[in-house]
Amino acid sequence: MVNLSVLNCSACNKLLSEPITLSCGYTICLKCLPSKSSATGSVFSCPVPGCKQASHLFGPSVCQDDYASQFLTKEVLESPDDSTLYQSVSNSLLCKMNNTHTLRYPVTSHCGHTFCKLCLLQHRLSFDSCKLCQKRLPSYKYIQQQPVNRMINSIITMHSRVKRVNQEISKVSSNENTHIDISLIPSTGTNSTYSNVPIYLTDFPVLPSQKLRLPIYAGFGQIAFKNSLLSCSDYGCLSLAMLGKTKTKSGHFGTIVKIVSFELVNNDILIDIVGLDRFQVDEIINESDLITTANITIRLEEKEDLEMMYETIYQKKKHWTEYTTAHSRTTSSMNTPVTSPSSSPKASLSSSFMEPSYDYAQDTHAIRLANRIHNFISQLAHSTPSTSFCSAVEGLLGPVWLESVQGLHGPLPPVENPVALCWWSAIVLPVSNSDRYSILDKYSLVDRLTIVLSWINDLETQWGNCRRTAINSVTKVFPS
């Protein structure tokens, strides 16, 4: 007999009876629920000791997990070995969205039906009800964040054939699933190439870590959007390869973006996205009004530039844009007031290029450049808000400005994360789209940081010119 502990209830640790899968991904017996009314109410206390999910989602009724029930048959329970067990349940592990491939990242809705997360996300773009029972589905954003069904996921991954199954999944091509699976995990240390990738064209550059809300209008716009969808199994999400319309030539860079949430507004679609990693166009294969396809190479950030985060990215499959660290220098530089700020922006900002006052074990050229950029942003946060210089920097100073941009783009990254700091600065500083394209096209982190510092020099020059013009005007009106 095989070890069937995977079929035990996560609450009572006995063989499942009338299994129900909770939105936290744990499967329990119906009798282990505190009460049916508790499970369907707004407040629910999870009976699973190891559950760390803050809240749980339930529909109008508690429904039995149809997949889990199939595993509790005599044939499965009496399987003599793992191989026989796998053969017994393999047909039961097909994704019921189209019954053409084995489940991957299985998520169970409150109606009791289980699908691949990517298949369910794709379905949710067009429909708001379950394909099998027509009960209302949770929001796209909720499904995106929902944990996998732990029991089904364990059954899949415990067998030696799972590798072959995963390879079959990546080849699945149907109207209800994405065609290309993009990998952004630096597992081999090399950049991966992909052929005939659908490209979603935009009027502006989207940078890594940038957060945006985009409208997708009915008609040709939505056709192009759905034709351009990619899957990213590494992070269990749908994605797009976004490229500027003026950059559809070999050698130019675009960005792979993650679709975070999705909302229907009348006949139009609103999507929230976040930039992940860049790609380089190797060759344009086809260009049309509805879709552009190209051969591309994924350009991941260099391992040495992600030194602090590399193990987290590789082992936990957590993208570097999700990596945050609370460093004392970041906190202190934001909260310590400047005792005697200068009335001159040029004078008050000149200190942003002081020698680094930190002591890191790994002091690299990139870290030193990042420190200068961080000092500049910190000084902006402590300066008097601009109201009288030039329109290019109107309102660009002071704590309210920093609070505003952090609300939109996340906290100011610390110096020891120069990759994130570089892209964050490129997003928030007042520069043109052509300037942002120039930094998107640069291979080297040091080159990108150097470009950001050139922008800072240009801004200081503009502020100095504005101040001199203002002083000259005042002198002419009020001569000494």
Coordinates of C-alpha atoms in Angstrom, one line a residue:
M1 CA 0.0 0.0 0.0
V2 CA 1.1 3.5 -0.7
N3 CA 1.2 6.4 1.8
L4 CA -2.2 8.0 1.4
S5 CA -1.6 10.7 4.1
V6 CA -2.2 13.3 1.3
L7 CA -5.8 12.2 1.4
N8 CA -6.2 13.1 5.1
C9 CA -8.3 16.0 6.4
S10 CA -6.1 19.0 7.2
A11 CA -8.2 19.6 10.3
C12 CA -8.7 16.2 12.0
N13 CA -5.9 14.4 10.2
K14 CA -8.1 11.4 9.4
L15 CA -9.1 10.1 6.0
L16 CA -11.3 12.7 4.3
S17 CA -15.1 12.3 4.4
E18 CA -17.3 14.6 2.3
P19 CA -14.3 16.7 1.4
I20 CA -14.5 20.5 1.1
T21 CA -11.6 22.6 -0.1
L22 CA -11.4 26.0 1.5
S23 CA -10.2 29.2 -0.2
C24 CA -6.9 28.9 1.7
G25 CA -6.2 25.7 -0.3
Y26 CA -6.7 23.2 2.5
T27 CA -9.1 20.3 2.1
I28 CA -11.2 19.2 5.2
C29 CA -14.2 17.0 6.1
L30 CA -17.6 18.7 6.0
K31 CA -18.0 17.7 9.6
C32 CA -14.8 19.6 10.6
L33 CA -16.4 22.9 9.6
P34 CA -17.4 24.8 12.8
S35 CA -20.9 25.0 11.4
K36 CA -22.5 25.5 8.0
S37 CA -23.7 29.0 9.0
S38 CA -20.2 30.0 10.0
A39 CA -18.8 28.8 6.7
T40 CA -21.2 30.9 4.7
G41 CA -21.2 34.0 6.9
S42 CA -18.9 37.0 6.7
V43 CA -16.8 35.8 9.6
F44 CA -15.1 32.4 9.5
S45 CA -12.5 30.7 11.7
C46 CA -10.5 28.2 9.7
P47 CA -10.3 24.9 11.5
V48 CA -6.9 24.1 9.9
P49 CA -4.1 24.6 12.5
G50 CA -1.5 25.6 10.0
C51 CA -3.7 28.1 8.0
K52 CA -2.2 31.6 7.9
Q53 CA -4.7 33.2 5.5
A54 CA -6.3 36.2 7.0
S55 CA -9.7 35.8 5.4
H56 CA -11.7 33.2 3.5
L57 CA -14.2 33.4 0.7
F58 CA -17.3 31.4 0.6
G59 CA -20.3 31.4 -1.7
P60 CA -24.0 31.1 -0.8
S61 CA -23.5 27.4 0.0
V62 CA -20.7 25.1 0.9
C63 CA -20.0 22.7 -2.0
Q64 CA -18.2 19.4 -1.9
D65 CA -14.9 19.2 -3.8
D66 CA -15.7 17.1 -6.8
Y67 CA -12.0 16.3 -7.5
A68 CA -11.2 15.2 -3.9
S69 CA -14.2 12.9 -3.9
Q70 CA -12.9 11.1 -6.9
F71 CA -9.7 10.2 -5.1
L72 CA -11.6 8.5 -2.2
T73 CA -12.6 5.4 -4.2
K74 CA -11.7 1.8 -3.4
E75 CA -9.4 1.6 -6.5
V76 CA -7.4 4.5 -5.4
L77 CA -7.2 3.7 -1.7
E78 CA -6.1 0.1 -2.4
S79 CA -3.4 1.0 -5.0
P80 CA -0.3 -1.1 -4.3
D81 CA 2.3 1.5 -5.3
D82 CA 2.7 5.1 -6.5
S83 CA 2.7 4.1 -10.2
T84 CA -0.6 2.3 -9.9
L85 CA -2.0 5.1 -7.9
Y86 CA -1.0 7.6 -10.6
Q87 CA -2.6 5.6 -13.3
S88 CA -5.8 5.3 -11.3
V89 CA -6.1 9.1 -10.8
S90 CA -4.5 10.5 -14.0
N91 CA -7.8 10.7 -15.9
S92 CA -9.3 12.5 -12.9
L93 CA -6.6 15.1 -13.0
L94 CA -7.6 16.6 -16.3
C95 CA -8.5 20.3 -16.2
K96 CA -12.2 20.4 -16.8
M97 CA -12.0 23.7 -18.6
N98 CA -11.3 21.7 -21.8
N99 CA -10.3 18.2 -20.7
T100 CA -7.1 18.3 -22.9
H101 CA -4.3 18.6 -20.3
T102 CA -3.4 17.8 -16.7
L103 CA -4.1 20.3 -14.0
R104 CA -1.3 22.7 -13.1
Y105 CA -1.5 25.2 -10.2
P106 CA -5.0 23.8 -9.4
V107 CA -7.4 26.2 -7.7
T108 CA -10.8 25.3 -6.3
S109 CA -13.7 27.7 -6.4
H110 CA -16.3 27.9 -3.7
C111 CA -18.6 25.9 -6.0
G112 CA -16.4 22.9 -5.5
H113 CA -14.9 22.8 -9.1
T114 CA -11.2 22.8 -9.7
F115 CA -9.3 24.2 -12.7
C116 CA -5.8 25.3 -13.6
K117 CA -5.3 28.8 -12.3
L118 CA -4.2 30.1 -15.7
C119 CA -7.3 28.4 -17.4
L120 CA -9.6 29.9 -14.8
L121 CA -8.0 33.4 -15.2
Q122 CA -8.4 33.1 -19.0
H123 CA -12.1 32.1 -18.6
R124 CA -12.7 34.9 -16.1
L125 CA -11.6 37.5 -18.7
S126 CA -14.8 36.6 -20.7
F127 CA -17.2 35.1 -18.1
D128 CA -18.1 35.7 -14.5
S129 CA -19.6 32.3 -13.8
C130 CA -18.2 28.7 -13.4
K131 CA -18.2 26.8 -16.7
L132 CA -19.5 23.7 -15.1
C133 CA -22.2 24.9 -12.7
Q134 CA -22.8 28.6 -13.7
K135 CA -22.3 29.8 -10.1
R136 CA -20.7 33.2 -9.8
L137 CA -16.9 33.2 -9.7
P138 CA -14.7 35.4 -7.5
S139 CA -13.0 38.4 -9.1
Y140 CA -10.0 38.1 -11.4
K141 CA -7.7 39.6 -8.7
Y142 CA -8.9 37.2 -6.1
I143 CA -8.3 34.2 -8.3
Q144 CA -4.8 35.6 -9.1
Q145 CA -3.9 35.6 -5.4
Q146 CA -5.7 32.3 -4.5
P147 CA -3.6 29.5 -3.1
V148 CA -3.5 26.2 -5.0
N149 CA -5.5 23.2 -3.8
R150 CA -2.8 21.7 -1.7
M151 CA -4.1 18.1 -1.8
I152 CA -4.5 17.9 -5.6
N153 CA -1.2 19.7 -6.1
S154 CA 0.6 17.2 -3.9
I155 CA -0.9 14.3 -5.8
I156 CA 0.3 15.7 -9.0
T157 CA 3.8 16.5 -7.9
M158 CA 4.5 13.3 -5.9
H159 CA 4.8 11.1 -9.0
S160 CA 7.7 10.6 -11.3
R161 CA 5.6 11.3 -14.4
V162 CA 4.9 14.9 -13.4
K163 CA 7.9 16.2 -15.4
R164 CA 6.4 14.7 -18.6
V165 CA 3.0 16.1 -17.7
N166 CA 4.3 19.6 -17.2
Q167 CA 6.0 19.4 -20.7
E168 CA 2.7 18.4 -22.2
I169 CA 1.0 21.4 -20.5
S170 CA 3.4 23.9 -22.1
K171 CA 2.5 22.5 -25.5
V172 CA -1.3 22.9 -25.0
S173 CA -2.8 25.1 -27.7
S174 CA -6.5 25.9 -27.7
N175 CA -8.8 28.9 -27.8
E176 CA -9.3 28.6 -24.0
N177 CA -5.7 28.6 -23.0
T178 CA -2.6 30.6 -23.8
H179 CA -0.2 29.4 -26.4
I180 CA 3.2 30.4 -25.1
D181 CA 4.6 29.9 -21.6
I182 CA 7.3 32.5 -20.7
S183 CA 9.8 31.6 -18.0
L184 CA 11.4 34.4 -16.0
I185 CA 13.2 32.3 -13.4
P186 CA 17.1 32.6 -13.8
S187 CA 17.5 28.8 -13.5
T188 CA 20.2 28.4 -16.1
G189 CA 21.9 31.7 -15.9
T190 CA 21.1 32.4 -19.6
N191 CA 18.5 34.4 -21.4
S192 CA 15.7 32.3 -23.0
T193 CA 14.6 32.8 -26.6
Y194 CA 11.0 32.4 -27.9
S195 CA 9.6 32.2 -31.4
N196 CA 6.5 33.8 -32.9
V197 CA 5.5 35.5 -29.7
P198 CA 2.4 37.8 -30.0
I199 CA 3.4 41.4 -29.1
Y200 CA 1.0 43.9 -27.6
L201 CA 1.8 47.4 -29.0
T202 CA 1.5 50.5 -26.9
D203 CA 2.0 54.3 -27.4
F204 CA 4.5 54.5 -24.5
P205 CA 7.2 52.5 -22.8
V206 CA 6.3 50.3 -19.8
L207 CA 9.3 49.8 -17.4
P208 CA 10.0 46.9 -15.1
S209 CA 8.2 47.3 -11.7
Q210 CA 5.9 50.0 -13.2
K211 CA 2.3 49.7 -12.2
L212 CA -0.4 50.9 -14.6
R213 CA -4.1 50.7 -15.2
L214 CA -4.9 50.3 -18.9
P215 CA -8.2 50.4 -20.8
I216 CA -8.9 47.8 -23.4
Y217 CA -11.7 49.0 -25.6
A218 CA -14.3 46.8 -27.3
G219 CA -13.8 45.6 -30.8
F220 CA -10.3 45.3 -32.4
G221 CA -8.6 46.4 -29.1
Q222 CA -10.0 43.4 -27.2
I223 CA -9.2 41.0 -30.1
A224 CA -5.6 42.2 -30.1
F225 CA -5.5 41.9 -26.3
K226 CA -6.8 38.3 -26.2
N227 CA -4.6 37.3 -29.1
S228 CA -1.5 38.6 -27.3
L229 CA -2.0 36.8 -23.9
L230 CA 0.9 34.7 -22.7
S231 CA 1.1 32.5 -19.6
C232 CA 3.9 32.7 -17.0
S233 CA 3.7 29.4 -15.1
D234 CA 6.7 30.5 -12.9
Y235 CA 4.5 33.0 -11.1
G236 CA 1.0 31.5 -12.0
C237 CA -0.2 34.5 -14.0
L238 CA -1.3 35.7 -17.4
S239 CA 1.1 38.2 -19.0
L240 CA 1.7 40.4 -22.1
A241 CA 4.8 41.2 -24.1
M242 CA 4.4 45.0 -24.4
L243 CA 6.4 47.0 -26.9
G244 CA 6.2 50.6 -28.1
K245 CA 4.7 51.1 -31.6
T246 CA 7.7 53.1 -32.7
K247 CA 10.1 50.3 -31.6
T248 CA 9.0 47.4 -33.8
K249 CA 12.5 46.8 -35.1
S250 CA 15.2 44.3 -34.3
G251 CA 17.3 45.2 -31.3
H252 CA 14.7 47.2 -29.4
F253 CA 13.4 46.3 -25.9
G254 CA 10.0 45.9 -24.5
T255 CA 8.7 44.6 -21.2
I256 CA 6.9 41.4 -20.1
V257 CA 4.0 42.6 -17.8
K258 CA 1.9 40.6 -15.3
I259 CA -1.9 41.1 -15.4
V260 CA -2.7 41.8 -11.8
S261 CA -6.4 42.4 -12.0
F262 CA -9.2 42.6 -14.6
E263 CA -12.5 44.6 -14.6
L264 CA -15.4 44.8 -17.1
V265 CA -16.8 48.3 -17.5
N266 CA -19.7 48.2 -19.9
N267 CA -18.2 46.6 -23.0
D268 CA -14.7 47.7 -22.2
I269 CA -12.0 46.1 -20.1
L270 CA -9.7 47.7 -17.4
I271 CA -6.6 45.8 -16.5
D272 CA -4.0 46.5 -13.8
I273 CA -0.5 45.5 -14.8
V274 CA 3.0 45.5 -13.3
G275 CA 6.2 45.3 -15.3
L276 CA 8.4 42.2 -14.7
D277 CA 11.4 41.8 -17.0
R278 CA 12.6 43.1 -20.3
F279 CA 12.7 41.3 -23.7
Q280 CA 14.7 42.2 -26.8
V281 CA 13.2 41.9 -30.3
D282 CA 15.3 39.6 -32.4
E283 CA 13.1 39.6 -35.5
I284 CA 9.7 40.8 -36.5
I285 CA 7.8 37.9 -38.1
N286 CA 4.5 39.5 -38.8
E287 CA 2.9 42.9 -38.5
S288 CA -0.9 43.5 -38.9
D289 CA -3.6 45.7 -37.4
L290 CA -4.7 43.0 -35.0
I291 CA -1.4 41.3 -34.0
T292 CA 2.3 41.6 -34.3
T293 CA 4.5 38.5 -33.8
A294 CA 8.2 38.4 -33.2
N295 CA 11.1 36.2 -32.1
I296 CA 12.3 37.6 -28.8
T297 CA 15.0 37.0 -26.1
I298 CA 14.2 37.5 -22.4
R299 CA 16.7 39.8 -20.8
L300 CA 16.8 39.0 -17.1
E301 CA 18.6 41.2 -14.6
E302 CA 22.2 40.1 -14.0
K303 CA 22.8 37.7 -11.1
E304 CA 25.4 40.0 -9.5
D305 CA 23.0 42.9 -9.6
L306 CA 20.4 40.9 -7.7
E307 CA 22.9 39.5 -5.3
M308 CA 20.7 39.9 -2.2
M309 CA 17.6 38.5 -3.9
Y310 CA 18.9 35.8 -6.2
E311 CA 18.3 32.9 -3.8
T312 CA 14.8 34.1 -3.0
I313 CA 14.0 34.4 -6.7
Y314 CA 15.5 31.1 -7.6
Q315 CA 14.2 29.0 -4.7
K316 CA 10.9 30.6 -3.9
K317 CA 10.0 31.7 -7.4
K318 CA 9.4 35.2 -6.1
H319 CA 10.0 37.9 -8.7
W320 CA 12.4 40.7 -7.8
T321 CA 9.7 43.3 -8.2
E322 CA 7.9 41.7 -5.2
Y323 CA 11.1 41.8 -3.1
T324 CA 11.0 44.4 -0.4
T325 CA 13.4 45.0 2.5
A326 CA 13.2 47.4 5.4
H327 CA 16.7 49.0 5.7
S328 CA 17.4 51.4 8.5
R329 CA 18.9 53.9 6.2
T330 CA 15.8 54.1 4.1
T331 CA 13.6 54.7 7.1
S332 CA 15.9 57.2 8.7
S333 CA 16.5 59.2 5.6
M334 CA 12.8 59.6 5.1
N335 CA 11.9 60.5 8.7
T336 CA 14.8 62.7 9.9
P337 CA 14.1 66.4 9.2
V338 CA 16.6 68.7 7.6
T339 CA 17.4 71.3 10.2
S340 CA 18.2 74.2 8.0
P341 CA 17.1 73.7 4.4
S342 CA 18.3 76.2 1.9
S343 CA 15.8 78.4 0.1
S344 CA 17.6 77.6 -3.2
P345 CA 16.7 74.3 -4.9
K346 CA 20.1 74.3 -6.5
A347 CA 21.8 74.8 -3.2
S348 CA 19.6 72.4 -1.2
L349 CA 20.0 69.7 -3.8
S350 CA 23.8 69.9 -4.3
S351 CA 24.3 67.8 -1.2
S352 CA 22.7 64.9 -3.0
F353 CA 26.1 64.2 -4.5
M354 CA 28.0 63.9 -1.2
E355 CA 30.2 60.9 -0.7
P356 CA 28.3 57.8 0.5
S357 CA 27.8 57.8 4.3
Y358 CA 27.1 54.0 4.5
D359 CA 29.3 51.0 5.1
Y360 CA 28.3 48.0 3.0
A361 CA 30.2 44.8 2.8
Q362 CA 29.6 44.7 -1.0
D363 CA 30.4 48.2 -2.1
T364 CA 30.1 48.1 -5.9
H365 CA 30.1 50.8 -8.5
A366 CA 26.3 50.3 -9.0
I367 CA 25.8 50.7 -5.2
R368 CA 27.7 54.0 -5.2
L369 CA 25.7 55.3 -8.2
A370 CA 22.5 54.1 -6.5
N371 CA 23.4 56.0 -3.3
R372 CA 23.7 59.3 -5.2
I373 CA 20.3 58.7 -6.7
H374 CA 18.8 57.8 -3.3
N375 CA 20.3 60.9 -1.7
F376 CA 18.8 63.1 -4.5
I377 CA 15.3 61.6 -4.0
S378 CA 15.6 61.9 -0.2
Q379 CA 16.6 65.6 -0.5
L380 CA 13.6 66.2 -2.7
A381 CA 11.4 64.8 0.0
H382 CA 12.8 67.3 2.5
S383 CA 12.6 70.3 0.2
T384 CA 10.0 73.0 0.1
P385 CA 7.4 72.2 -2.6
S386 CA 8.0 73.9 -5.9
T387 CA 5.4 76.5 -6.9
S388 CA 7.3 79.2 -8.7
F389 CA 10.1 77.8 -10.8
C390 CA 9.3 76.2 -14.1
S391 CA 6.4 74.1 -15.3
A392 CA 8.7 71.1 -15.7
V393 CA 9.2 70.8 -12.0
E394 CA 5.9 72.2 -10.7
G395 CA 5.0 70.5 -7.4
L396 CA 8.0 68.1 -7.7
L397 CA 9.4 68.7 -4.2
G398 CA 8.4 68.0 -0.6
P399 CA 7.0 65.1 1.4
V400 CA 3.6 65.2 -0.2
W401 CA 5.2 64.5 -3.6
L402 CA 7.1 61.5 -2.2
E403 CA 4.0 60.2 -0.5
S404 CA 2.0 60.5 -3.7
V405 CA 4.6 58.7 -5.9
Q406 CA 5.0 56.0 -3.3
G407 CA 1.3 55.5 -3.2
L408 CA 1.3 54.9 -7.0
H409 CA 4.6 53.1 -7.5
G410 CA 5.5 51.5 -4.1
P411 CA 8.1 52.5 -1.5
L412 CA 11.4 54.1 -2.5
P413 CA 13.7 51.1 -2.8
P414 CA 16.8 51.0 -0.6
V415 CA 20.4 51.6 -1.9
E416 CA 21.3 48.0 -1.6
N417 CA 18.6 47.1 -4.2
P418 CA 20.1 49.2 -7.1
V419 CA 18.0 47.4 -9.8
A420 CA 14.7 48.3 -8.2
L421 CA 15.9 51.8 -7.3
C422 CA 17.0 52.4 -10.9
W423 CA 13.6 51.5 -12.4
W424 CA 11.7 53.3 -9.7
S425 CA 13.6 56.5 -10.3
A426 CA 13.1 56.2 -14.1
I427 CA 9.3 55.9 -13.5
V428 CA 8.9 58.9 -11.1
L429 CA 11.3 61.5 -12.5
P430 CA 9.9 64.0 -14.9
V431 CA 11.5 62.9 -18.2
S432 CA 10.2 62.2 -21.6
N433 CA 9.1 58.8 -23.1
S434 CA 12.1 58.9 -25.4
D435 CA 14.3 59.2 -22.4
R436 CA 12.6 56.2 -20.8
Y437 CA 13.0 54.2 -24.0
S438 CA 16.8 55.0 -23.9
I439 CA 17.1 53.4 -20.4
L440 CA 14.9 50.4 -21.4
D441 CA 17.4 49.6 -24.2
K442 CA 20.5 49.5 -22.0
Y443 CA 22.0 46.1 -21.1
S444 CA 24.1 47.2 -18.1
L445 CA 22.7 48.3 -14.8
V446 CA 25.6 50.8 -14.4
D447 CA 24.8 52.3 -17.8
R448 CA 21.1 52.7 -16.7
L449 CA 22.1 54.2 -13.3
T450 CA 24.4 56.6 -15.2
I451 CA 21.5 57.7 -17.4
V452 CA 19.3 58.4 -14.4
L453 CA 22.1 60.5 -12.9
S454 CA 22.4 62.5 -16.2
W455 CA 18.7 63.2 -15.8
I456 CA 19.3 64.5 -12.3
N457 CA 22.1 66.8 -13.5
D458 CA 19.7 68.1 -16.2
L459 CA 17.0 68.8 -13.6
E460 CA 19.4 70.6 -11.4
T461 CA 20.6 72.7 -14.3
Q462 CA 17.0 73.6 -15.2
W463 CA 16.3 74.6 -11.6
G464 CA 19.4 76.7 -11.5
N465 CA 18.5 78.5 -14.7
C466 CA 14.9 79.1 -13.4
R467 CA 16.3 80.6 -10.2
R468 CA 18.7 82.9 -12.0
T469 CA 15.9 84.1 -14.3
A470 CA 13.7 84.8 -11.3
I471 CA 16.5 86.7 -9.6
N472 CA 17.2 88.8 -12.7
S473 CA 13.5 89.6 -13.1
V474 CA 13.3 90.7 -9.4
T475 CA 16.5 92.8 -9.8
K476 CA 15.0 94.7 -12.8
V477 CA 11.8 95.4 -10.9
F478 CA 13.4 96.3 -7.6
P479 CA 16.9 97.6 -8.4
S480 CA 19.2 98.0 -5.4

